Amino acid sequence: MNRVGPAERRRSSASGTDRASAKRRVTIREVARLAQVSIGTVSNVLNNPSVVSATTRRRVLDAIDSTRFVRNTAAHQLRVGKSRTIGVVLLDIANPFFTEIVRGAEHVLRDQDYVLMLCSTDESANREHRYFRVLEEHRVDGLLVCPVDSDLESAVALVARGIPTVLLDRDGSSHGLCSAAVDDIRGAELAADHLFDLGHQAIALVNGPAAIRQCIDRKEGARRSVQRARRCRSASLQEIVVGALTIDQGEAAVAALLAAEPRPSAVMCANDLLAFGVLRGLAAAGVAVPEEMAVVGYDDVVFASMLSPSLSSVRQPKYELGVAAAELLLEEVTGAPHEHRAIRFEPELVVRASSTPRPVSVPRALLSP
Ligand code: RIB
């Protein structure tokens, strides 16, 4: 058996004429010849090793190792119709809310030998449409999508073309789509109720574009809260809409926040990035938080607790949301018994220093013995 030893491989790679061949991909035919088996046997070792004897399998694997053969997945996927790739389309890859969701989904999918193709639409419907087409051309086996549009038509069209699709951070039940999301109306109610319960009368909502369903639901939650508060006291809600759910847009909203009439004494933000921007803008304007302006975010991303003052926020179970969405998608992609369902998580208010007056430090001498 003419095995290619390390010495021969070194000599052949030394000569100039072979440098080109050293860059050429090794073919499955060359592996079969070296292992003295058929191409079909090499393919079985790669795709269905249980049908190949241990001795032959060892000989083929040695040939693969010694030639550094890497199979052509594109050709393989054409044959078997599976790419073992999942497309993940998010609104903003820079938002730690999404990275935590992806971490949960990836942990589930990698255990089943799937890889992810990550795309960020930056809240652009055109970019989302282009990514859907590119991912379909790459024959992804399924999609996890946080949609830009509030009407879900693009996601429904993907499913109609036979691409299993599960929505992230968005309820899909109205369109018969699987989804994993949080009750955003309830989440916003928790934030606004907290501020009204602290005695604030005029609160503001710094919100993202109304095209994003989550922003619509968070406004509805704040509206329900202010309606309840009005039953027993003076209460008002002013919405400041920005162009995107980003830190810069949050900072830009501070001018409108401080000019609003009546001047709010508290502000809730549609997500933590907006809240980070609002905090940066308030600090630049010399406005004390929470004494002059209480601030509440939404998501409770990892940095919220690390700020000074630490940010009160509505916690979304991000990792768990990603796990749940990936498990739903796996059922669809693998053909396991499946019923389309919308998994809905409950939000939780995490109260920190940005909305509650700092405890007044009492001189020790005045403390009771
Ligand atoms: O998905 C839309 C928004 O909801 C994101 O910005 C994220 O922060 C979540 O809160």
mmCIF file of N, CA and C and ligand atoms in Angstrom, residues 91 95 97-98 146 169 212 214 218 245 270-271 298-299 316, ligand 1:
data_model
loop_
_atom_site.group_PDB
_atom_site.id
_atom_site.type_symbol
_atom_site.label_atom_id
_atom_site.label_comp_id
_atom_site.label_asym_id
_atom_site.label_seq_id
_atom_site.Cartn_x
_atom_site.Cartn_y
_atom_site.Cartn_z
ATOM 1 N N LEU A 91 -32.432 42.276 14.968
ATOM 2 C CA LEU A 91 -32.586 43.705 14.675
ATOM 3 C C LEU A 91 -31.270 44.460 14.822
ATOM 4 N N ASN A 95 -26.680 44.909 20.181
ATOM 5 C CA ASN A 95 -27.496 44.967 21.395
ATOM 6 C C ASN A 95 -27.274 43.704 22.222
ATOM 7 N N PHE A 97 -28.872 42.396 24.333
ATOM 8 C CA PHE A 97 -30.121 41.628 24.484
ATOM 9 C C PHE A 97 -30.105 40.468 23.491
ATOM 10 N N PHE A 98 -29.728 40.744 22.262
ATOM 11 C CA PHE A 98 -29.736 39.705 21.222
ATOM 12 C C PHE A 98 -28.576 38.719 21.384
ATOM 13 N N CYS A 146 -36.006 37.871 14.439
ATOM 14 C CA CYS A 146 -36.680 38.956 15.157
ATOM 15 C C CYS A 146 -37.097 39.950 14.068
ATOM 16 N N ASP A 169 -38.515 37.069 20.255
ATOM 17 C CA ASP A 169 -38.890 38.338 20.879
ATOM 18 C C ASP A 169 -40.151 38.922 20.234
ATOM 19 N N ILE A 212 -41.986 48.750 14.834
ATOM 20 C CA ILE A 212 -41.507 47.589 15.605
ATOM 21 C C ILE A 212 -42.585 47.216 16.620
ATOM 22 N N GLN A 214 -42.729 45.458 19.222
ATOM 23 C CA GLN A 214 -42.397 45.542 20.648
ATOM 24 C C GLN A 214 -42.620 46.967 21.170
ATOM 25 N N ARG A 218 -45.152 48.085 24.164
ATOM 26 C CA ARG A 218 -44.638 48.759 25.373
ATOM 27 C C ARG A 218 -45.368 50.087 25.586
ATOM 28 N N LEU A 245 -33.620 51.999 18.232
ATOM 29 C CA LEU A 245 -33.477 51.609 19.658
ATOM 30 C C LEU A 245 -31.994 51.535 20.023
ATOM 31 N N ALA A 270 -37.796 52.178 26.080
ATOM 32 C CA ALA A 270 -38.271 50.949 25.406
ATOM 33 C C ALA A 270 -37.223 49.855 25.428
ATOM 34 N N ASN A 271 -35.960 50.194 25.646
ATOM 35 C CA ASN A 271 -34.965 49.152 25.904
ATOM 36 C C ASN A 271 -33.777 49.745 26.646
ATOM 37 N N TYR A 298 -35.358 48.543 29.825
ATOM 38 C CA TYR A 298 -36.151 47.337 29.469
ATOM 39 C C TYR A 298 -35.210 46.330 28.836
ATOM 40 N N ASP A 299 -35.116 45.178 29.304
ATOM 41 C CA ASP A 299 -34.313 44.013 28.906
ATOM 42 C C ASP A 299 -33.498 43.475 30.068
ATOM 43 N N GLN A 316 -36.026 40.645 30.732
ATOM 44 C CA GLN A 316 -36.508 39.618 29.809
ATOM 45 C C GLN A 316 -35.598 38.396 29.979
HETATM 46 O O1 RIB B 1 -36.553 43.550 19.680
HETATM 47 C C1 RIB B 1 -36.882 44.904 19.763
HETATM 48 C C2 RIB B 1 -36.329 45.445 21.027
HETATM 49 O O2 RIB B 1 -36.890 44.706 22.083
HETATM 50 C C3 RIB B 1 -34.839 45.276 21.091
HETATM 51 O O3 RIB B 1 -34.247 46.529 21.001
HETATM 52 C C4 RIB B 1 -34.553 44.631 22.409
HETATM 53 O O4 RIB B 1 -33.831 45.501 23.247
HETATM 54 C C5 RIB B 1 -35.900 44.288 22.996
HETATM 55 O O5 RIB B 1 -36.119 45.013 24.172
#
